[in-house]
Amino acid sequence: MMPKLGNYITGSWITGDGEGQTLFNAFNGEPITQASTRGLDFGAVLDYARQKGNPALRRMSFHERGRMLRALALHLREHLEKFYRISYLTGATRADSWIDLEGGIGNLFAYASLRRKFPDEPFCPDGEGMPLGKGGTFMGQHVLVPKEGVAIHINAFNFPVWGMLEKIAVNLLAGVPAVVKPATVTCFLTEAVVREIAASGILPDGALQLICGSAGDLLDHVASQDVVTFTGSASTGLQLKAHPAILRESTPFNMEADSLNCLVLGTDVEPGMPEWDLFIKELRKEMTVKAGQKCTAVRRIFVPENRLEDAQKALIRAIAQTTIGNPENEKVRMGPLAGQTQRLEVRAQVTKLLASSQLIYGALDNVKLLEGDADKGAFLSPLLLLNDRPFDSEEPHSIEAFGPVSTMMPYRDMEAAIELSKMGKGSLCSSIVTADARIAREYVLGAATHHGRILILNNECAKESTGHGSPLPLLVHGGPGRAGGGEEMGGIRGVKHYMQRVAVQGSPSMITALTDVYQPNARQTTGEKHPFRKYFEELQIGDTVITHRRTITEADIVNFANVSWDHFYAHTDHTSLADTLFEKPVAHGYFILSAAAGLFVDPGKGPVMLNYGVEECRFLKPVYAGSTIGVKLTCKEKIAQEKKEEKELPRGIVKWYVDVYDETGESVAIATILTMVQRSGAVGDGPSEGQT
Ligand code: NAP
């Protein structure tokens, strides 16, 4: 009997009942394994995630979760060669697999690094606090906590690894476990990766479960704290989005569906320009990488009508060079589709497209191979279509052939190109190739409503450009309308999708205690010891020094102008102040901040290692000669830092709230300054925690 894939559920590897669905080698059609989920208790799978994985993850801080992702990425990198070997069976060349495998692992690294944008807590404040009362005793602050449910990822077949990792990186950083259901046809590769993840023991129990095969009644068990993400065809997506349990529970449903992405050649670009070559190169890549089975692949090519002939010829010349065959052969640039079903599907879609377009390159039933059998393997030639009446045909804008297929269409002017781009009714991404900033601006502002991402490609950025087809972890991946309306990834935006936002109201001291971030008007603690004499661990949020005071003189203002060379009229020229906001020469804002530092700094050598910068600074009221200023310096926030090298001193960043006020008690300047502060363990035989 053929080996059967495992389902990693409720803490162990379980095979489904019966024979299951047979999965094939895309290159030669030989059966390789079977997948079955028959007999699995999907309700128990979701409960396990909620009861085991969720509490374990939500107890961890963002920083711990981020370090966990990094450990996972490093671990998976060790096993890449094994994954590459399996990936060939999906029809992917080594370059295709690189996107899937190393791109997926790259996502784990990217989200691991993103931990630094969050506090070392399981939850995070969302935005700034807002005063809600004139007396300063009542305020509001949004806070995000991890949802108590599970992220259910139903993925498409084309990126069995990236599709999983790009999604779980986000929910795991947020503190939510995942159940992954890859598309069955290529799930053997996902299974191999999850086996390594499970064996590593890096994730807590219940943080990740895998279903290889049909989703059964999985969605019947979703609840309101869960999040469902779907990647696949619009028709399946629509069916799942309307699932009664999802509607009943108001479960968030993020959908990434098929998309008629387009690339526009700017009217300024002509043969001979570097942008012309970029246009051809990008299109060739888009049509042949992963045999065109990319959700972001360019399906529609819009070319100025006077360039149509040149563009056709150049593109045909380029795609004709594509070597097709065994994905393991190093000379091969394009492998087969993922399976025979996918090939049948693409052929059927192209036949529909041919109702209004003509084939100008390739053949539906004939493909020249470097190595392989065109019948046994799911091979298909690149197919370039031409439609010369794009406003009169609906097909090229609505039928997606998920393979190496694109349709070229002429346009008259930029307004027409924008209209045509929108006829796709919402795409994941679009590109414009142009060297003209005015054309780029017109296109982006005109087409933006219908796209999730727009690449402006020209010679300046070409070398570093990640290309039309690459979703990036820190940018949203998704699109409006028929692209599903969803947004995956997007850095912090993506993480927030798995968290519940709650608006908390209360006194500044209560909000400070909740968030561990000092809020203006909260209680301040003054003591004998200057906060600059305290080690990182010793400092408490709210620790404050109230300084002595200093009267600003005319000489101070003149001297600062001389030292800084800032002779702006408002500081130096008595005669120029008529009709200005100032009555007299005003002290430089930077001087006030410097003078504040002179007041609040404790000068002796101590735990403060250096000044790290200023985050926010506002000059609220003019300070004239004769004014007397004082400062309240308050410990606002503490961020522990990880050691990058063994010999580094353990330390953290401390943010200080600086309030500079004048003789009337009104604030003249506020700022948040950052210092690097040693941890007490850093000083060998010196003071231990809590000592100076
Ligand atoms: P699909 O047939 O719609 O399947 C997508 C996923 O849905 C698979 O995991 C599939 O599982 C599952 N599924 C199907 N019926 C289900 C049901 N009743 N309940 C629960 N799950 C169900 O799409 P595909 O053929 O895998 O992928 C190709 C399509 O995906 C293309 O149209 C492409 O444009 C789109 N795509 C979009 C993106 C994007 O980010 N926008 C990315 C990649 C692909 P089974 O495999 O077990 O049927």
XYZ file of C-alpha atoms and ligand atoms in Angstrom:
740
model
C 0.000 0.000 0.000
C 1.133 3.519 -0.793
C 2.497 5.580 2.130
C -0.055 7.982 3.549
C 0.627 11.507 4.745
C 0.150 12.338 8.391
C -2.100 14.967 9.886
C -0.404 16.743 12.770
C -3.275 17.243 15.175
C -3.935 17.243 18.921
C -0.258 16.715 19.635
C 0.472 13.723 17.397
C 0.725 12.489 13.807
C -2.471 10.765 12.766
C -3.339 9.228 9.393
C -6.886 9.485 8.136
C -9.004 6.429 7.403
C -9.417 4.783 4.017
C -7.293 5.135 0.902
C -7.477 8.874 0.611
C -6.613 11.045 -2.373
C -3.597 9.972 -4.420
C -0.996 12.660 -5.037
C 1.297 12.600 -8.066
C 4.739 13.684 -9.194
C 3.996 16.665 -11.478
C 6.944 15.826 -13.749
C 6.140 12.219 -14.667
C 2.668 11.603 -13.298
C 3.791 8.803 -10.969
C 1.780 8.418 -7.765
C 3.814 9.332 -4.677
C 1.561 9.310 -1.652
C -1.990 9.594 -0.384
C -3.769 12.124 1.773
C -6.771 11.448 3.942
C -8.516 13.274 6.746
C -11.386 10.821 7.016
C -12.341 10.078 10.601
C -10.605 13.147 12.078
C -12.455 15.066 14.762
C -12.118 18.650 13.493
C -13.935 20.070 16.500
C -11.255 18.545 18.738
C -8.525 20.002 16.510
C -9.816 23.545 17.021
C -10.389 22.973 20.739
C -6.832 21.723 21.141
C -5.522 24.913 19.539
C -7.743 27.090 21.719
C -7.097 25.262 24.969
C -3.466 24.259 24.588
C -1.746 26.416 21.980
C -3.519 29.683 22.655
C -2.836 30.011 26.405
C 0.819 29.037 25.889
C 1.335 31.651 23.182
C -0.635 34.435 24.824
C 1.457 34.081 27.977
C 4.601 34.811 25.955
C 5.629 38.371 25.203
C 6.008 39.688 21.654
C 9.767 39.477 22.106
C 9.621 35.840 23.168
C 7.299 35.011 20.293
C 9.604 36.842 17.871
C 12.656 34.952 19.137
C 10.680 31.744 18.711
C 10.042 32.613 15.040
C 13.716 33.327 14.549
C 14.681 29.987 16.091
C 12.195 28.281 13.798
C 13.599 30.046 10.730
C 17.153 29.060 11.660
C 16.047 25.484 12.249
C 14.217 25.162 8.927
C 17.213 26.591 7.098
C 19.192 23.573 8.252
C 16.842 21.250 6.356
C 16.526 23.146 3.100
C 18.109 20.539 0.843
C 15.583 17.934 1.924
C 12.734 20.363 1.159
C 14.204 21.273 -2.245
C 14.252 17.590 -3.203
C 10.584 17.178 -2.324
C 9.672 20.461 -3.961
C 10.785 19.163 -7.401
C 7.850 16.734 -7.211
C 5.456 19.706 -7.271
C 6.910 20.751 -10.647
C 8.936 23.602 -9.187
C 12.454 24.328 -10.468
C 15.119 25.189 -7.919
C 14.519 28.904 -8.561
C 10.755 28.425 -8.083
C 11.376 26.491 -4.877
C 13.656 29.235 -3.628
C 10.654 31.580 -3.580
C 8.540 29.022 -1.781
C 11.107 27.763 0.723
C 13.559 30.544 1.365
C 10.919 33.201 0.752
C 8.770 31.521 3.395
C 11.643 31.293 5.863
C 12.465 34.930 5.086
C 8.986 35.795 6.254
C 9.664 34.134 9.590
C 12.818 36.225 9.954
C 10.988 39.417 8.989
C 8.275 38.888 11.581
C 10.865 37.845 14.173
C 12.556 41.226 13.699
C 9.239 42.997 13.906
C 9.092 42.062 17.611
C 11.186 45.160 18.284
C 8.258 47.339 17.264
C 6.230 45.840 20.103
C 6.723 45.964 23.869
C 8.194 43.015 25.752
C 4.666 42.171 26.882
C 1.993 39.754 25.651
C -0.185 42.709 24.616
C 0.449 46.207 23.291
C -0.954 49.720 23.388
C -2.385 50.803 20.047
C -1.531 54.415 19.295
C -1.208 57.262 21.762
C -3.329 57.903 24.836
C -5.974 60.615 24.531
C -6.954 63.095 27.249
C -10.721 62.964 27.748
C -11.172 65.597 30.462
C -10.005 69.189 30.892
C -8.598 68.505 34.373
C -6.195 65.797 33.160
C -7.647 63.053 35.370
C -9.476 61.066 32.686
C -8.092 59.603 29.484
C -8.477 56.838 26.895
C -6.001 54.387 25.442
C -6.516 51.624 22.873
C -4.977 48.297 23.800
C -4.579 45.139 21.699
C -4.677 41.642 23.209
C -4.269 38.326 21.343
C -7.599 36.759 20.425
C -8.471 33.638 22.376
C -9.165 31.572 19.255
C -7.231 29.946 16.464
C -6.107 31.093 13.026
C -7.419 28.702 10.384
C -5.443 28.991 7.161
C -6.904 27.387 4.052
C -4.227 27.719 1.396
C -3.790 27.390 -2.373
C -1.633 24.734 -4.022
C 0.996 26.927 -5.643
C 3.178 27.829 -2.648
C 2.881 24.938 -0.200
C 5.543 26.338 2.168
C 5.517 30.106 1.691
C 1.721 29.956 1.838
C 1.933 28.442 5.301
C 4.899 30.371 6.717
C 3.834 33.831 5.518
C 0.602 33.360 7.435
C 1.682 31.577 10.608
C 4.520 34.066 11.142
C 1.880 36.734 11.621
C -0.543 34.896 13.917
C 2.258 33.390 16.022
C 3.797 36.817 16.618
C 0.339 38.018 17.634
C 0.053 35.154 20.141
C -2.542 33.032 18.341
C -2.112 29.356 17.281
C -2.777 28.064 13.763
C -4.436 25.188 11.999
C -3.080 24.973 8.453
C -4.937 23.263 5.655
C -2.776 23.393 2.506
C -4.295 22.520 -0.857
C -4.215 18.747 -1.115
C -2.377 18.417 -4.444
C 0.966 19.718 -3.066
C 0.479 19.184 0.677
C 3.190 16.526 0.853
C 5.766 19.331 0.843
C 3.943 21.242 3.585
C 3.802 18.015 5.575
C 7.578 17.534 5.300
C 8.163 21.044 6.649
C 5.674 20.636 9.501
C 7.391 17.353 10.460
C 10.597 19.325 10.963
C 8.790 22.061 12.869
C 7.145 19.513 15.166
C 10.391 17.603 15.700
C 12.233 20.801 16.635
C 10.028 21.354 19.693
C 10.416 25.113 19.156
C 6.696 25.888 19.132
C 4.550 25.214 22.190
C 2.093 22.317 21.964
C -0.990 23.232 20.007
C 0.611 26.279 18.354
C 0.545 24.611 14.920
C -1.601 21.802 13.542
C -1.732 20.505 9.979
C -4.494 18.913 7.972
C -3.474 17.065 4.781
C -6.564 16.469 2.689
C -10.178 17.534 2.745
C -11.212 20.139 5.318
C -14.259 18.037 6.202
C -16.536 19.842 8.635
C -13.717 22.037 10.008
C -15.548 25.293 9.406
C -18.666 24.070 11.250
C -16.638 24.481 14.440
C -15.337 28.048 14.051
C -16.124 30.529 16.815
C -16.057 34.277 17.190
C -12.480 34.490 18.538
C -11.116 32.550 15.547
C -9.828 34.075 12.319
C -10.174 32.300 8.983
C -7.873 33.130 6.109
C -8.453 31.709 2.665
C -6.207 31.705 -0.397
C -7.526 30.130 -3.567
C -10.096 30.559 -6.270
C -12.806 33.178 -5.963
C -15.541 30.550 -6.298
C -14.298 28.438 -3.358
C -13.666 31.610 -1.381
C -17.198 32.847 -1.887
C -18.599 29.502 -0.779
C -16.493 29.477 2.397
C -17.096 33.128 3.206
C -20.814 32.406 3.226
C -20.429 29.419 5.559
C -23.222 29.569 8.178
C -20.830 29.233 11.141
C -18.660 32.102 9.863
C -21.738 34.290 9.405
C -23.304 33.268 12.725
C -20.131 33.831 14.753
C -19.004 36.969 12.852
C -15.653 35.237 12.424
C -13.214 37.502 10.560
C -12.607 36.008 7.103
C -9.607 37.193 5.115
C -9.743 36.215 1.469
C -7.029 36.245 -1.200
C -8.609 35.114 -4.420
C -7.752 34.945 -8.105
C -6.689 38.181 -9.586
C -6.237 39.663 -13.064
C -3.089 41.655 -12.298
C -1.750 43.960 -14.970
C 1.449 45.567 -16.132
C 1.352 48.855 -18.020
C 4.076 50.106 -20.331
C 4.272 53.896 -19.998
C 3.710 56.012 -23.120
C 7.212 57.449 -22.675
C 9.030 54.118 -23.048
C 10.391 53.093 -26.423
C 12.752 50.386 -27.689
C 16.333 51.192 -26.787
C 15.494 52.699 -23.406
C 16.548 50.699 -20.338
C 12.875 50.691 -19.266
C 11.953 48.844 -22.460
C 14.297 45.997 -21.557
C 12.981 46.009 -17.986
C 9.440 45.701 -19.321
C 10.310 42.636 -21.418
C 12.398 41.038 -18.659
C 9.701 41.510 -16.052
C 7.047 40.009 -18.310
C 9.116 36.998 -19.197
C 9.716 36.386 -15.506
C 6.047 36.843 -14.662
C 4.913 34.374 -17.334
C 7.404 31.610 -16.630
C 8.392 31.655 -12.942
C 6.481 28.873 -11.171
C 4.982 28.167 -14.625
C 2.808 31.224 -14.126
C 1.091 29.680 -11.090
C 1.484 32.813 -8.994
C -1.413 34.762 -7.582
C 0.437 37.953 -8.482
C 1.419 36.912 -12.041
C 0.755 39.465 -14.778
C -2.320 38.304 -16.698
C -2.949 41.528 -18.613
C -0.297 43.575 -20.414
C -1.276 47.081 -21.520
C 0.903 48.651 -24.192
C 0.558 52.045 -25.970
C -1.011 51.248 -29.355
C 1.955 52.630 -31.305
C 4.268 50.184 -29.489
C 2.095 47.075 -29.810
C 3.988 45.445 -32.643
C 7.432 46.056 -31.180
C 6.282 44.822 -27.776
C 4.820 41.596 -29.208
C 7.969 40.812 -31.148
C 10.304 41.526 -28.256
C 8.270 39.535 -25.753
C 7.887 36.553 -28.084
C 11.629 36.573 -28.662
C 12.191 36.526 -24.906
C 9.710 33.792 -23.952
C 10.842 31.595 -26.845
C 14.143 31.230 -24.997
C 12.471 29.518 -22.043
C 13.742 25.981 -21.620
C 10.973 23.701 -20.374
C 11.290 20.248 -18.841
C 12.399 18.315 -15.790
C 12.519 20.846 -12.949
C 15.587 19.064 -11.548
C 17.555 19.755 -14.739
C 19.671 22.856 -14.130
C 19.194 24.065 -17.704
C 15.412 24.082 -17.312
C 13.796 27.451 -16.599
C 10.166 26.296 -16.429
C 8.809 23.054 -15.027
C 5.362 21.472 -15.362
C 2.205 22.735 -13.689
C 1.420 21.220 -10.297
C -0.722 18.452 -11.774
C -2.897 17.201 -14.610
C -6.029 18.722 -13.085
C -4.347 22.117 -13.060
C -3.330 21.672 -16.725
C -6.876 20.757 -17.737
C -8.166 23.770 -15.829
C -5.707 26.173 -17.513
C -6.512 24.807 -20.969
C -10.232 25.262 -20.301
C -9.676 28.851 -19.153
C -7.498 29.679 -22.179
C -10.182 28.270 -24.467
C -12.613 30.745 -22.926
C -10.111 33.570 -23.389
C -9.740 32.647 -27.067
C -13.370 33.614 -27.656
C -12.158 37.217 -27.944
C -8.351 36.930 -28.216
C -5.875 35.228 -30.525
C -2.901 33.111 -29.582
C 0.295 34.784 -30.772
C 2.786 32.501 -29.055
C 2.658 28.868 -27.874
C 0.184 26.038 -28.332
C -2.378 24.491 -26.039
C -1.488 20.895 -26.884
C 2.128 21.072 -27.903
C 5.207 21.908 -25.917
C 8.888 21.417 -26.690
C 10.688 19.835 -23.764
C 14.354 19.690 -22.891
C 13.648 16.573 -20.845
C 10.434 14.773 -19.947
C 7.220 13.372 -21.370
C 4.667 16.014 -22.334
C 1.750 13.650 -21.706
C 2.806 12.134 -18.405
C 4.037 15.410 -16.936
C 1.714 18.381 -16.525
C 3.628 20.499 -19.054
C 2.232 23.505 -20.827
C 3.897 25.933 -23.207
C 3.922 29.638 -22.301
C 0.903 31.156 -24.038
C 0.834 34.779 -25.160
C -2.524 36.086 -26.328
C -3.420 39.297 -28.102
C -6.683 41.150 -27.712
C -6.886 44.319 -29.810
C -10.319 45.456 -28.581
C -9.865 45.380 -24.788
C -12.779 47.730 -24.037
C -15.144 45.463 -25.975
C -14.083 42.134 -24.433
C -14.876 41.023 -20.941
C -12.888 37.757 -20.953
C -9.321 39.052 -20.540
C -10.443 41.075 -17.529
C -12.371 38.317 -15.783
C -10.957 34.904 -16.737
C -7.860 33.824 -14.896
C -5.797 31.049 -16.471
C -3.553 30.018 -13.571
C -0.516 29.072 -15.651
C 2.073 30.645 -18.014
C -0.591 32.748 -19.722
C -0.877 36.494 -20.394
C -2.865 38.663 -22.775
C -1.386 41.753 -24.446
C -3.724 44.670 -25.180
C -3.246 48.129 -26.715
C -4.280 51.409 -25.099
C -4.528 54.943 -26.457
C -3.652 57.217 -23.514
C -3.070 57.033 -19.772
C -6.728 57.596 -18.986
C -7.562 54.499 -21.044
C -4.777 52.480 -19.382
C -6.220 53.364 -15.964
C -9.734 52.371 -17.047
C -8.457 49.076 -18.440
C -6.539 48.314 -15.244
C -9.774 48.786 -13.291
C -11.685 46.417 -15.570
C -9.935 43.621 -13.620
C -12.341 44.614 -10.820
C -9.689 44.577 -8.132
C -6.203 43.077 -8.323
C -3.440 42.101 -5.970
C -0.867 44.150 -7.789
C -0.092 46.204 -10.838
C 3.102 47.633 -12.271
C 3.820 50.591 -14.469
C 7.105 50.739 -16.322
C 7.960 54.357 -16.957
C 10.801 56.826 -16.632
C 8.380 59.755 -16.341
C 7.283 60.761 -12.826
C 4.158 62.538 -14.119
C 2.958 59.397 -15.880
C 3.691 57.330 -12.762
C 1.760 59.738 -10.550
C -1.234 59.845 -12.873
C -1.366 56.059 -13.092
C -0.901 55.379 -9.371
C -3.517 57.894 -8.250
C -5.949 56.756 -10.938
C -5.517 52.991 -10.484
C -4.884 52.796 -6.710
C -8.522 52.131 -5.766
C -8.381 48.807 -7.575
C -5.022 47.429 -6.440
C -3.385 46.156 -3.298
C 0.144 47.053 -4.391
C 1.621 49.088 -7.268
C 5.218 48.865 -8.472
C 6.659 51.845 -10.360
C 9.502 50.247 -12.256
C 12.253 52.277 -13.870
C 15.973 52.141 -14.320
C 16.632 53.866 -11.002
C 15.141 51.116 -8.854
C 15.507 48.131 -11.201
C 18.628 46.723 -9.613
C 17.128 46.537 -6.159
C 13.486 46.085 -7.145
C 11.956 42.904 -5.769
C 9.757 42.771 -8.871
C 6.093 42.839 -9.709
C 5.346 39.379 -8.394
C 6.902 39.386 -4.927
C 4.657 40.036 -1.949
C 6.776 41.512 0.839
C 6.238 40.727 4.505
C 6.179 44.355 5.574
C 3.749 45.478 2.879
C 0.172 44.322 2.677
C -0.508 41.449 0.324
C -4.069 41.452 -0.894
C -6.354 43.502 -3.020
C -9.859 44.888 -3.240
C -12.813 43.526 -5.210
C -12.364 40.247 -6.998
C -8.889 39.822 -5.424
C -10.853 38.977 -2.277
C -10.734 42.211 -0.316
C -8.260 40.718 2.137
C -4.930 41.918 3.435
C -2.296 39.430 4.458
C 0.967 40.349 6.092
C 1.690 44.070 6.097
C 3.980 44.001 9.119
C 2.289 45.425 12.197
C -0.998 45.738 10.276
C -1.085 41.980 9.742
C -0.372 41.200 13.403
C -3.237 43.390 14.547
C -5.605 41.248 12.503
C -5.226 38.508 15.133
C -5.694 40.809 18.112
C -8.718 42.333 19.765
C -8.662 46.112 20.128
C -10.251 47.490 23.239
C -10.595 51.163 24.189
C -9.714 51.525 27.863
C -10.810 54.607 29.810
C -9.543 55.656 33.217
C -7.171 57.916 35.112
C -3.642 58.481 33.745
C -2.195 56.568 36.728
C -4.434 53.579 36.021
C -3.550 53.599 32.321
C 0.154 53.912 33.206
C -0.113 50.874 35.487
C -1.921 48.932 32.751
C 0.376 49.745 29.859
C 3.711 50.290 31.627
C 4.035 53.496 29.656
C 3.953 56.756 31.622
C 0.981 58.930 30.690
C 1.095 62.714 31.248
C -0.625 63.671 34.545
C -0.103 60.212 36.038
C 1.436 59.909 39.509
C 5.160 60.631 39.614
C 7.522 59.211 42.238
C 10.380 61.310 43.469
C 13.055 59.938 45.770
C 16.494 60.637 47.109
C 18.229 58.872 44.286
C 18.419 60.539 40.873
C 16.916 58.182 38.234
C 20.171 58.426 36.249
C 21.873 56.604 39.156
C 19.544 53.642 38.807
C 20.219 50.527 36.777
C 17.730 49.359 34.189
C 15.994 46.838 36.470
C 15.803 49.304 39.320
C 14.003 52.016 37.402
C 10.247 52.165 37.826
C 7.847 53.753 35.364
C 6.973 57.131 36.915
C 10.360 57.652 38.639
C 10.832 61.416 38.436
C 13.343 64.090 39.149
C 12.118 67.666 39.620
C 15.077 69.896 38.905
C 16.241 73.217 40.268
C 15.452 76.185 38.029
C 17.290 78.496 35.685
C 16.505 81.982 34.421
C 17.097 82.455 30.720
C 19.044 85.601 29.827
C 19.630 87.593 26.676
C 23.248 86.473 26.836
C 22.072 82.819 26.713
C 20.182 83.494 23.493
C 23.063 85.410 21.882
C 25.593 82.797 22.963
C 23.505 79.915 21.650
C 23.113 81.713 18.296
C 26.899 82.050 18.154
C 27.640 78.486 19.193
C 25.065 76.929 16.899
C 25.321 79.497 14.046
C 21.533 79.609 14.097
C 20.967 83.350 13.593
C 17.303 83.087 12.606
C 15.760 86.577 12.881
C 13.328 85.667 15.664
C 16.254 84.918 17.997
C 18.554 87.754 17.016
C 16.850 90.708 15.363
C 14.757 92.959 17.654
C 13.698 95.098 14.711
C 12.120 92.313 12.681
C 9.439 91.159 15.087
C 6.538 93.338 14.001
C 3.674 91.150 12.705
C 5.328 87.955 14.010
C 4.210 85.653 16.798
C 6.959 87.019 19.044
C 7.176 90.094 21.284
C 10.915 89.873 21.873
C 13.785 87.738 20.580
C 12.793 84.250 21.568
C 15.105 81.571 22.915
C 15.934 78.805 20.426
C 13.835 75.696 21.038
C 16.986 73.587 20.866
C 18.537 75.787 23.502
C 15.589 75.190 25.816
C 15.996 71.453 25.326
C 19.740 71.706 25.909
C 19.204 73.854 28.981
C 16.690 71.264 30.177
C 19.347 68.569 29.806
C 21.696 70.778 31.799
C 19.110 70.761 34.562
C 18.039 67.119 34.562
C 21.292 65.296 33.811
C 23.137 63.753 36.708
C 26.677 64.269 35.477
C 28.680 61.578 37.292
C 29.602 58.275 35.659
C 26.786 55.813 36.283
C 24.417 53.337 34.682
C 23.351 55.699 31.868
C 25.648 54.820 28.971
C 24.574 57.268 26.303
C 21.913 59.522 24.891
C 20.148 57.598 22.150
C 17.980 60.273 20.575
C 14.787 62.236 20.831
C 11.489 60.743 19.721
C 8.983 63.487 20.093
C 9.590 67.105 20.824
C 7.228 70.081 20.847
C 7.948 73.713 21.682
C 4.689 74.883 23.149
C 5.267 78.444 24.334
C 7.898 81.118 23.555
C 10.604 81.545 26.187
C 12.021 85.060 26.438
C 14.960 86.422 28.368
C 13.822 86.755 31.979
C 11.732 83.568 31.992
C 12.655 80.932 34.523
C 12.430 77.287 33.505
C 12.430 74.033 35.447
C 12.138 70.406 34.320
C 10.306 67.276 35.356
C 12.058 64.225 33.980
C 10.033 61.024 34.282
C 10.845 57.426 33.405
C 8.278 56.755 30.649
C 9.055 53.332 29.195
C 11.685 50.612 29.448
C 12.690 48.351 26.542
C 15.073 45.516 27.372
C 17.654 44.919 24.669
C 18.988 41.563 23.579
C 22.723 41.091 23.373
C 23.960 40.836 19.796
C 27.410 39.684 20.891
C 28.573 37.940 24.045
C 30.963 40.733 25.018
C 28.244 43.405 24.907
C 27.109 44.883 28.196
C 23.543 43.893 29.104
C 21.406 46.973 28.765
C 18.084 48.456 27.835
C 16.611 51.565 26.311
C 14.835 53.914 28.693
C 12.465 56.534 27.367
C 12.081 59.667 29.502
C 9.235 62.119 29.437
C 10.681 65.632 29.657
C 8.355 68.432 30.702
C 9.947 71.906 30.675
C 7.807 74.547 32.363
C 8.169 78.231 33.097
C 7.546 80.407 36.132
C 3.770 80.272 35.521
C 3.836 76.463 35.694
C 2.847 76.147 32.043
C 4.756 73.715 29.843
C 7.021 75.441 27.325
C 8.419 72.251 25.793
C 7.812 68.535 26.036
C 9.940 65.745 24.631
C 10.621 62.060 24.882
C 14.311 61.355 25.083
C 15.977 57.984 24.928
C 18.981 56.755 26.864
C 20.801 53.465 26.919
C 21.019 52.166 30.488
C 23.108 49.329 31.861
C 21.572 46.362 33.594
C 23.004 45.789 37.017
C 24.496 42.414 36.031
C 26.770 44.275 33.623
C 29.260 45.442 36.208
C 31.221 42.369 37.218
C 31.860 42.591 40.949
C 30.110 45.916 41.106
C 26.649 46.636 42.415
C 24.049 43.893 42.044
C 20.433 44.437 41.096
C 18.932 47.309 43.009
C 22.258 48.747 44.155
C 24.205 51.663 42.840
P -9.041 26.287 -4.705
O -9.410 25.124 -5.494
O -10.033 27.367 -4.519
O -8.572 25.739 -3.294
C -8.048 26.577 -2.322
C -8.099 25.879 -0.973
O -9.454 25.722 -0.576
C -7.506 24.475 -0.980
O -6.807 24.252 0.215
C -8.736 23.611 -1.054
O -8.521 22.321 -0.540
C -9.667 24.390 -0.176
N -11.070 24.050 -0.313
C -11.757 23.780 -1.437
N -13.040 23.542 -1.126
C -13.153 23.641 0.209
C -14.234 23.483 1.132
N -15.442 23.200 0.729
N -13.996 23.663 2.446
C -12.772 23.975 2.890
N -11.710 24.123 2.058
C -11.907 23.970 0.735
O -7.736 26.987 -5.287
P -6.372 26.297 -5.758
O -6.645 25.522 -6.990
O -5.672 25.607 -4.641
O -5.495 27.560 -6.115
C -5.585 28.209 -7.342
C -6.316 29.504 -7.221
O -5.850 30.198 -6.086
C -6.093 30.424 -8.368
O -7.336 30.884 -8.783
C -5.274 31.562 -7.813
O -5.521 32.795 -8.376
C -5.646 31.569 -6.400
N -4.553 32.064 -5.582
C -4.694 33.276 -5.006
C -3.667 33.768 -4.217
C -3.759 35.116 -3.557
O -2.979 35.430 -2.684
N -4.688 35.929 -3.952
C -2.535 33.010 -3.983
C -2.435 31.773 -4.607
C -3.472 31.295 -5.394
P -8.324 21.060 -1.514
O -7.050 21.247 -2.208
O -8.307 19.910 -0.559
O -9.496 21.050 -2.431
